[in-house]
PDB file of C-alpha atoms in Angstrom:
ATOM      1  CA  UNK A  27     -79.581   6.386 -33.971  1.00 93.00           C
ATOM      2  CA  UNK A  28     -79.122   6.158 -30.166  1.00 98.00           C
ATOM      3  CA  UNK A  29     -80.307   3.489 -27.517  1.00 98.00           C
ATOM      4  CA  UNK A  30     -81.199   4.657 -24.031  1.00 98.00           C
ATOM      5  CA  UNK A  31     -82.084   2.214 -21.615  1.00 98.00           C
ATOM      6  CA  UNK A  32     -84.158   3.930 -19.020  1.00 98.00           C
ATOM      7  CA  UNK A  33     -85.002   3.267 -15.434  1.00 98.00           C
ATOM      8  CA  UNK A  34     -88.565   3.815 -14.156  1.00 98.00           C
ATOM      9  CA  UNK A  35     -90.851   3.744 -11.289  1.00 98.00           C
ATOM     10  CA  UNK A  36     -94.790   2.774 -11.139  1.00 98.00           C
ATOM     11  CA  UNK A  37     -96.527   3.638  -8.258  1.00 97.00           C
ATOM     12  CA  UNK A  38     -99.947   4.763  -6.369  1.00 95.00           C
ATOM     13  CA  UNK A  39    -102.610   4.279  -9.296  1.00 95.00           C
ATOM     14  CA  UNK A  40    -100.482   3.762 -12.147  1.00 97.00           C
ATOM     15  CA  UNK A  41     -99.886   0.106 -10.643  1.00 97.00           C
ATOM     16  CA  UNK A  42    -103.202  -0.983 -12.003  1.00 97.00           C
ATOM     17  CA  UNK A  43    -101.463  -0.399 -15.811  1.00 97.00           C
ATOM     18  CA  UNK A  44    -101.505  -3.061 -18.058  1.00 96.00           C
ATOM     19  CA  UNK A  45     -98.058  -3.775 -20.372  1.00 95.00           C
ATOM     20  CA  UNK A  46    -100.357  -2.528 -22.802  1.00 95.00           C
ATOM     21  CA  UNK A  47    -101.222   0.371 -21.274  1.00 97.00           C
ATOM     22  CA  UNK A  48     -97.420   1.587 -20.578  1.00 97.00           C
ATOM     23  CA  UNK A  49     -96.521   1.103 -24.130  1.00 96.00           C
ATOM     24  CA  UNK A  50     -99.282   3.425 -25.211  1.00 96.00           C
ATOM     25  CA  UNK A  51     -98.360   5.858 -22.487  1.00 97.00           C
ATOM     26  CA  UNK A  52     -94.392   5.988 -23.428  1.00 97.00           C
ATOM     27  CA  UNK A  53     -95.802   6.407 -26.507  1.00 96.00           C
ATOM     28  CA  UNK A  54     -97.523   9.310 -26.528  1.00 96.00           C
ATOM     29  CA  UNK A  55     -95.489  11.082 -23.529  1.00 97.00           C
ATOM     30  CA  UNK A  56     -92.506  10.573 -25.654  1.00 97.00           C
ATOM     31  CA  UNK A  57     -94.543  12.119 -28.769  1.00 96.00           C
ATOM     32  CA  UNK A  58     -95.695  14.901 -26.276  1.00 97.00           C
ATOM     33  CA  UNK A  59     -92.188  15.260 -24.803  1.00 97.00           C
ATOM     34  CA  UNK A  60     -91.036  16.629 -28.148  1.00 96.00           C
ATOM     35  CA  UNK A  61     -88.285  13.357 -27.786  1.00 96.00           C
ATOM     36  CA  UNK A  62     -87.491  12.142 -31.252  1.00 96.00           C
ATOM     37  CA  UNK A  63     -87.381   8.016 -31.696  1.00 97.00           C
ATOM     38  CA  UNK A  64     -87.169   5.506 -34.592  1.00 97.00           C
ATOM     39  CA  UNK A  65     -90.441   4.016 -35.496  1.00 94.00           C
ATOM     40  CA  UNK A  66     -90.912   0.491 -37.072  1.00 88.00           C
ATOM     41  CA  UNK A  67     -91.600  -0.264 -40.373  1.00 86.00           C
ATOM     42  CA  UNK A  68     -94.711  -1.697 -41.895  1.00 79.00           C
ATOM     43  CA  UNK A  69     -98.331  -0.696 -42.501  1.00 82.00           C
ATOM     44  CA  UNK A  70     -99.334   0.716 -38.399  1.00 85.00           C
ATOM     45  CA  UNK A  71     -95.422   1.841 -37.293  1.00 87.00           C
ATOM     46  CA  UNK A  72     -95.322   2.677 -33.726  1.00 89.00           C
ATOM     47  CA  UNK A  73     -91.846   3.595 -31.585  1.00 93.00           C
ATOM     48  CA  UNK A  74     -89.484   1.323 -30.970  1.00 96.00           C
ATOM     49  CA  UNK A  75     -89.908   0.293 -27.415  1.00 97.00           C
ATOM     50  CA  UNK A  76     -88.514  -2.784 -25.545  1.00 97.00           C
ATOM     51  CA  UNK A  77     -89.559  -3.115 -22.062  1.00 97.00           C
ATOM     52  CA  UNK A  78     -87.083  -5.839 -20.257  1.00 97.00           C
ATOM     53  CA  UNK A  79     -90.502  -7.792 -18.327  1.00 95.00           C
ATOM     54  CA  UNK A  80     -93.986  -7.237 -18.101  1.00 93.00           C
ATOM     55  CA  UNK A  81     -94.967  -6.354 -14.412  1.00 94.00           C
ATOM     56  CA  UNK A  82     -98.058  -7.608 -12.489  1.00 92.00           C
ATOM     57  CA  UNK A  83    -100.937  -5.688 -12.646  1.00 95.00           C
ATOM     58  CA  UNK A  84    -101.341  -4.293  -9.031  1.00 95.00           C
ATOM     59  CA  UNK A  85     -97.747  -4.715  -8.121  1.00 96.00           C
ATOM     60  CA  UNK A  86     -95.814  -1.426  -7.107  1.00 98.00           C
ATOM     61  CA  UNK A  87     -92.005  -1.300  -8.544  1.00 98.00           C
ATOM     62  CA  UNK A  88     -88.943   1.191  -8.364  1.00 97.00           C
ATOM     63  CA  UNK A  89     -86.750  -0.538 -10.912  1.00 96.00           C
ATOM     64  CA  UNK A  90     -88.764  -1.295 -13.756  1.00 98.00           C
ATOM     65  CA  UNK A  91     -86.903  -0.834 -17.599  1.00 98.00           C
ATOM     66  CA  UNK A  92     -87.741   0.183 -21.323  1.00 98.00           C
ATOM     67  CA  UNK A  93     -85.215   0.861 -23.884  1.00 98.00           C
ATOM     68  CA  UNK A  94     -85.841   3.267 -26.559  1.00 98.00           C
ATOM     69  CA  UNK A  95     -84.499   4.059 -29.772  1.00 98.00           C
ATOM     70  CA  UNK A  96     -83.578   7.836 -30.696  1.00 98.00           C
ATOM     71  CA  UNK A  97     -82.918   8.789 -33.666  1.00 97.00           C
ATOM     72  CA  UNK A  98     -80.379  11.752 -32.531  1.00 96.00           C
ATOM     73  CA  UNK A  99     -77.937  11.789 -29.142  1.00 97.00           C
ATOM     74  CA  UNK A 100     -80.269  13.847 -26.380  1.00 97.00           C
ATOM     75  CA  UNK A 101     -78.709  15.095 -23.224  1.00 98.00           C
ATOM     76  CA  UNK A 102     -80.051  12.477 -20.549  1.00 98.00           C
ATOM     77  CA  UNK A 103     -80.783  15.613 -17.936  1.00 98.00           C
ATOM     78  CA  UNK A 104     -83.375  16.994 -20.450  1.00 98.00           C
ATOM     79  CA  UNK A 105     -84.498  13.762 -21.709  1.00 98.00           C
ATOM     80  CA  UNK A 106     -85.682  13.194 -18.145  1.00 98.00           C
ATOM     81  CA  UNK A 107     -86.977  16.398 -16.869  1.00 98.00           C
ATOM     82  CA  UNK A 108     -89.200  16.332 -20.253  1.00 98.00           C
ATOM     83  CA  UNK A 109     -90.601  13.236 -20.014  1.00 98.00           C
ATOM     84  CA  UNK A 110     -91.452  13.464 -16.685  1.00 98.00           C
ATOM     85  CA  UNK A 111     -93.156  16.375 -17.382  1.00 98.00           C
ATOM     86  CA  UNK A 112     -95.716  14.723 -19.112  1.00 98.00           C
ATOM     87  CA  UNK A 113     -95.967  11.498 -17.733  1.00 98.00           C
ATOM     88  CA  UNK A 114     -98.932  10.575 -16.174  1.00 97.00           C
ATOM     89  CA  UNK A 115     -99.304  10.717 -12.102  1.00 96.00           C
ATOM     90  CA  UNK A 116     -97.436   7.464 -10.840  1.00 97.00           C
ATOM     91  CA  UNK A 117     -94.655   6.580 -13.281  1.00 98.00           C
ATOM     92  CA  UNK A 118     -91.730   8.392 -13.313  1.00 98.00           C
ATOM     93  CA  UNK A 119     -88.468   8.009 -15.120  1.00 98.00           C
ATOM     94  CA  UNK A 120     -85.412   8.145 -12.590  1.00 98.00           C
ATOM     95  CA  UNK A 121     -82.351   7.438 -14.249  1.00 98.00           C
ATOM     96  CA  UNK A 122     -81.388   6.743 -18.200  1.00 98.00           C
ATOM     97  CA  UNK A 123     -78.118   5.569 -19.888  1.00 98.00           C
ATOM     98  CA  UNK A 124     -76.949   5.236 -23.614  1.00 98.00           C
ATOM     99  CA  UNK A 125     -76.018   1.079 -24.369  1.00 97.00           C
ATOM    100  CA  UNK A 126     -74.540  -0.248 -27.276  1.00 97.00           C
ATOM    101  CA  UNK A 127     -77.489  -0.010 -30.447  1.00 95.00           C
ATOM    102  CA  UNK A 128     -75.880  -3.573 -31.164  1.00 94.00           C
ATOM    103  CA  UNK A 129     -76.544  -5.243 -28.003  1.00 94.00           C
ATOM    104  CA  UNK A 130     -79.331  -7.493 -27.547  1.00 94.00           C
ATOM    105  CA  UNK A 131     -82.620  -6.402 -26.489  1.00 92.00           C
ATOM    106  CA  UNK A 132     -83.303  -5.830 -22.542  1.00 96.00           C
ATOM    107  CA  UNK A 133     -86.181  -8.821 -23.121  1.00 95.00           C
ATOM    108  CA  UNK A 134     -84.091 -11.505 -23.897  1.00 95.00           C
ATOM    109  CA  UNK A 135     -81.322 -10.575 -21.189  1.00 96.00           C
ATOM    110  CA  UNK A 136     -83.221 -10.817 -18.096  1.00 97.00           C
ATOM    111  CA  UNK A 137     -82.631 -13.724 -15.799  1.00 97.00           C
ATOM    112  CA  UNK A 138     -83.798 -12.945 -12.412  1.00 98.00           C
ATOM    113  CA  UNK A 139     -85.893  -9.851 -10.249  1.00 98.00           C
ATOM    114  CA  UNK A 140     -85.281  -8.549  -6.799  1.00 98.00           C
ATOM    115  CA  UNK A 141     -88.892  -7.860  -4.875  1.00 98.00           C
ATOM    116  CA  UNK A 142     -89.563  -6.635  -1.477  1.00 98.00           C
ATOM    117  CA  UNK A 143     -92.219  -8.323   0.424  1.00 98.00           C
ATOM    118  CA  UNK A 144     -93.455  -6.681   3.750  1.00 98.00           C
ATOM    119  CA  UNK A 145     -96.612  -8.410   5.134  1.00 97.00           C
ATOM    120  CA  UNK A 146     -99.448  -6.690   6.755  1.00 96.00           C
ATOM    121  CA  UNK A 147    -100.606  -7.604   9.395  1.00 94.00           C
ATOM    122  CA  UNK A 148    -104.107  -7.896  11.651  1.00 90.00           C
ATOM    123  CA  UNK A 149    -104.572  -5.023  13.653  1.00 90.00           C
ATOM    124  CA  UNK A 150    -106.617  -7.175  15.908  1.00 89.00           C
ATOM    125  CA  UNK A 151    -104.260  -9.422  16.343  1.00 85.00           C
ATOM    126  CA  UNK A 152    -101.762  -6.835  17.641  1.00 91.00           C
ATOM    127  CA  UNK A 153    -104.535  -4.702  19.707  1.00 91.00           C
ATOM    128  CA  UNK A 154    -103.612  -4.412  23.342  1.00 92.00           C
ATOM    129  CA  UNK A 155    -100.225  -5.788  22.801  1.00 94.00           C
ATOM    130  CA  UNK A 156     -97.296  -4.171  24.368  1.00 95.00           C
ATOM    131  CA  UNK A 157     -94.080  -3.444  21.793  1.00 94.00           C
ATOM    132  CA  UNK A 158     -92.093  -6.319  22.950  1.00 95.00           C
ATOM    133  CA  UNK A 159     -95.301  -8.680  22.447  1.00 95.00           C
ATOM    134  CA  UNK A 160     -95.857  -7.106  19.222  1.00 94.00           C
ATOM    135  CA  UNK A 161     -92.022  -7.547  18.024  1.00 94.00           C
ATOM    136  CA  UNK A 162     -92.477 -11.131  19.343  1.00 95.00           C
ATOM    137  CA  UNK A 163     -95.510 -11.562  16.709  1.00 94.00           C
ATOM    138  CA  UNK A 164     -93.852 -10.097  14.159  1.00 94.00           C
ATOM    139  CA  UNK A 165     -90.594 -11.844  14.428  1.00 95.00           C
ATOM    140  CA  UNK A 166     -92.364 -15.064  14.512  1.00 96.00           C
ATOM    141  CA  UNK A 167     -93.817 -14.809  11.001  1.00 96.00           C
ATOM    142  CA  UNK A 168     -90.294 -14.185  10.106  1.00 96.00           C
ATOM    143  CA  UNK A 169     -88.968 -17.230  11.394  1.00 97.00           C
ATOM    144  CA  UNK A 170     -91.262 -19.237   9.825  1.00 97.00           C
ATOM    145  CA  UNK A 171     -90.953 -17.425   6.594  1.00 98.00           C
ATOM    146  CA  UNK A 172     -87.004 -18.675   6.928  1.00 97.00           C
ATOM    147  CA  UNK A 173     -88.032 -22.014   7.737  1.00 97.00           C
ATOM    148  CA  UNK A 174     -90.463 -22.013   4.702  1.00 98.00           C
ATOM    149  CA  UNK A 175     -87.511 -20.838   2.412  1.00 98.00           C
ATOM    150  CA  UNK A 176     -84.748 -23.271   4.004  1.00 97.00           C
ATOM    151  CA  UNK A 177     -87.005 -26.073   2.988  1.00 97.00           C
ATOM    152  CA  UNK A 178     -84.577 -28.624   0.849  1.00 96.00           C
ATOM    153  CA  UNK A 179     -87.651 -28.697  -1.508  1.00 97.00           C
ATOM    154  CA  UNK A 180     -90.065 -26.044  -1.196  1.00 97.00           C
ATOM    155  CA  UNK A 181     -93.662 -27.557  -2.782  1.00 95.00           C
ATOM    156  CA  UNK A 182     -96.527 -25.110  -3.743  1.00 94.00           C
ATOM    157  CA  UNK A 183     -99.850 -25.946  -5.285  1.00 90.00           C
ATOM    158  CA  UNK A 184    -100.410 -24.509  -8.927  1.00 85.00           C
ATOM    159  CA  UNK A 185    -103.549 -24.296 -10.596  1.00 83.00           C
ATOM    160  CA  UNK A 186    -103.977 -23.930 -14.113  1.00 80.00           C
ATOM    161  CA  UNK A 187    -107.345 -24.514 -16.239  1.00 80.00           C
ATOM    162  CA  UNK A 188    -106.557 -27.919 -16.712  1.00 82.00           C
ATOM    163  CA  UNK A 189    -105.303 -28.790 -13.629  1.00 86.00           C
ATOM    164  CA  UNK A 190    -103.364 -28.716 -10.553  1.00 89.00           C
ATOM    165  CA  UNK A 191    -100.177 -30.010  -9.197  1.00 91.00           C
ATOM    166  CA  UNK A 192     -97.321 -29.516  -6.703  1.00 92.00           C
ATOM    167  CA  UNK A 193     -94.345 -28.108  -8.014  1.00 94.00           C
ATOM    168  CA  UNK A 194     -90.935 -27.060  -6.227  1.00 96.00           C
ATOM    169  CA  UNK A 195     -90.138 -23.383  -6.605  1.00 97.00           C
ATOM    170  CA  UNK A 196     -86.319 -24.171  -4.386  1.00 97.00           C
ATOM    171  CA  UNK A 197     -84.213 -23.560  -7.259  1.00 96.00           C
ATOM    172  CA  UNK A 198     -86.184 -20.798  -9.334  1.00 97.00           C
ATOM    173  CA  UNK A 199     -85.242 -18.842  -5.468  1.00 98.00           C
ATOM    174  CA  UNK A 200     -81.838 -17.168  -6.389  1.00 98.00           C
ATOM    175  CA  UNK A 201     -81.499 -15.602  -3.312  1.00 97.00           C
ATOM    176  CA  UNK A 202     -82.704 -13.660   0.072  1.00 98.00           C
ATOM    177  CA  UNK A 203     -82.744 -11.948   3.328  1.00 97.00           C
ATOM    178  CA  UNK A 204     -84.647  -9.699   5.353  1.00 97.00           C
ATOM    179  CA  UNK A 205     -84.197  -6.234   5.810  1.00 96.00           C
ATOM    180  CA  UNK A 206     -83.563  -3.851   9.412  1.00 93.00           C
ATOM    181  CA  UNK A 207     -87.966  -3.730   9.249  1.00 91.00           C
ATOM    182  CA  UNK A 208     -88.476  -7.312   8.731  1.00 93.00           C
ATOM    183  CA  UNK A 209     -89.326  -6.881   4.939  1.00 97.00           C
ATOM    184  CA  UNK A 210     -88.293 -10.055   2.423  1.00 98.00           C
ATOM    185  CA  UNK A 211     -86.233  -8.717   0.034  1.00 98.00           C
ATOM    186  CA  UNK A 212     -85.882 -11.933  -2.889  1.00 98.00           C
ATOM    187  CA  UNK A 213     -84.378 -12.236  -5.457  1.00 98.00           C
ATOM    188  CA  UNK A 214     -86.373 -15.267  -8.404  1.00 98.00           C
ATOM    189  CA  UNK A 215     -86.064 -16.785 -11.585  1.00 98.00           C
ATOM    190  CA  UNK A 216     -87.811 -14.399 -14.302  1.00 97.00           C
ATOM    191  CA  UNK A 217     -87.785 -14.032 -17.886  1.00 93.00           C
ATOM    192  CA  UNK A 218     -89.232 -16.040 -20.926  1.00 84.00           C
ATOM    193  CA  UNK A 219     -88.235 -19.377 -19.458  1.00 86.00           C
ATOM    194  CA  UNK A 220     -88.781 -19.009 -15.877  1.00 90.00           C
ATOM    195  CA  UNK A 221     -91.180 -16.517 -14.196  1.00 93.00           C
ATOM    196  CA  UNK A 222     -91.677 -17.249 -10.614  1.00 96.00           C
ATOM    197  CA  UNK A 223     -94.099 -14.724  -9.165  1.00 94.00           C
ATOM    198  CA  UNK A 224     -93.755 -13.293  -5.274  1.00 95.00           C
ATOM    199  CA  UNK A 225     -97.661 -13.883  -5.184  1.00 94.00           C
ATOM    200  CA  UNK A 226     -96.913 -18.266  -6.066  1.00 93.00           C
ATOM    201  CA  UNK A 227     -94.557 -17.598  -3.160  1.00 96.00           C
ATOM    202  CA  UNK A 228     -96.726 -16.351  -0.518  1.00 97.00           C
ATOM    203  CA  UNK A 229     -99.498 -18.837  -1.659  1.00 95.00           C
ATOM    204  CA  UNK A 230     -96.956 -21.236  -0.753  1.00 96.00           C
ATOM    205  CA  UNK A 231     -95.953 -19.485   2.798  1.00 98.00           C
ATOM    206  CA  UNK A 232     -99.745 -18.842   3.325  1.00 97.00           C
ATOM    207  CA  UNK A 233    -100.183 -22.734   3.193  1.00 96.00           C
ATOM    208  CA  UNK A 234     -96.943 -23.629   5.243  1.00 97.00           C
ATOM    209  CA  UNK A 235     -98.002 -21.609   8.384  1.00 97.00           C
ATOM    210  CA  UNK A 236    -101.991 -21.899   7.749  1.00 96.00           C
ATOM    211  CA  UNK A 237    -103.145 -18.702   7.659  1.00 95.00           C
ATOM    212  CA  UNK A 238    -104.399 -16.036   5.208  1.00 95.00           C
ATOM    213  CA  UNK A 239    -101.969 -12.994   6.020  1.00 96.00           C
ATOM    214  CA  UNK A 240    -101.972 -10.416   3.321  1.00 96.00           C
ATOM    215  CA  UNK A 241     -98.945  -8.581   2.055  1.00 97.00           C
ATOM    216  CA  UNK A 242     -97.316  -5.785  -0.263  1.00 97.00           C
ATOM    217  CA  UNK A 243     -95.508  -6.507  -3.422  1.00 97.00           C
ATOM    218  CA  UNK A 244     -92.546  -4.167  -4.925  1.00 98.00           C
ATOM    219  CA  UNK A 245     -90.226  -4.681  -7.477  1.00 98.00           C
ATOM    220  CA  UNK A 246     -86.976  -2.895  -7.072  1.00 98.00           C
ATOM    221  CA  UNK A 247     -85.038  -4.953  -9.710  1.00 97.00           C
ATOM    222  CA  UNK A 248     -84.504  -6.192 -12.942  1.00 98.00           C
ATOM    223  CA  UNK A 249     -81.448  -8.517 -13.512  1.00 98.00           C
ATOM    224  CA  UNK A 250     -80.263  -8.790 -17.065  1.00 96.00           C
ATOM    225  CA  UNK A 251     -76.965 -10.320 -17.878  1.00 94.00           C
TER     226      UNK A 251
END
């Protein structure tokens, strides 16, 4: 019996999977990848799969995890060029490692995830602007982004069925910068305890400079310890 934690990509229309859905799809592609794994025990056995954290429905990722268990050592070259093969259009495995069978599951190691954030903005806001105006725009959302993070407390508005209150998110923010394009790249608190989503974030920016801007999501990592 072999563990292989594998590496993973979801992107285009396969971002609109449920958890659900992926664990049906590994599933079967593993089933159709002639790949054999250990199945659980009990009346409906399916394979055992641990994912390391459900991902937003909508949100595009480049570092999303499952680990599988094997029941016999498979080169990780052909593991990967044969479930790939039969994957469906938008996930795609892109690296895979053998871990310790006695080590903990992925799940319960995760701490923290990195996401890119890269807003998108109003083309008629930037229409008939010059490059240097529209770097001036564009840099400004930035520096109010920083001055939304650098906040000693930073106070966003959650709403649940019952009802709704201001929290601080500050500490669940483990860190961040922004990249050469002007992207967030952030790294937050997630896993069973604490799960702070990129979209309570921008809720929160969205309030701090008063206006709806929209934005693009992607994971590119999972932090386990």
């Amino acid at each position: 019996m072999e563990k292989l934690r594998v590496v993973y990509s979801k992107s285009k229309e396969a971002i609109f999977l449920s958890h659900l859905d992926l664990v049906r799809i590994f599933s079967q592609s593993l089933q159709r990848a002639s790949i054999s794994v250990v199945y659980s025990n009990g009346f409906n056995p399916k394979p055992e799969l641990t994912f390391a954290h459900p991902l937003s429905v909508g949100v595009e990722s480049t570092g999303e995890i499952v680990e599988i268990m094997l029941k016999e050592y498979v080169e990780i070259p052909y593991f990967i060029k044969q479930i790939n093969q039969v994957l469906p259009a938008g996930i795609t495995v892109l690296a895979a490692e053998y871990v310790d069978v006695s080590e903990k599951n992925i799940m319960s190691r995760v701490y923290a995830a990195t996401y890119l954030i890269t807003l998108v903005y109003d083309t008629q806001k930037l229409k008939d602007k010059t490059k240097k105006e529209i770097e001036n725009i564009k840099k400004s959302y930035q520096i109010r982004m920083e001055k939304f993070l650098d906040q000693r407390n930073i106070m966003v508005l959650k709403k649940s069925k019952e009802r709704m209150e201001r929290i601080d998110i500050k500490t669940q923010i483990i860190n961040y910068e922004f990249t050469l394009d002007g992207s967030l790249e952030i790294t937050v608190s997630t896993g069973s305890k604490n799960n702070l989503k990129p979209d309570f974030i921008m809720s929160g920016y969205r309030e701090y400079i008063a206006e709806d801007i929209e934005y693009e999501i992607k994971r590119t990592k999972i932090l386990y310890v």
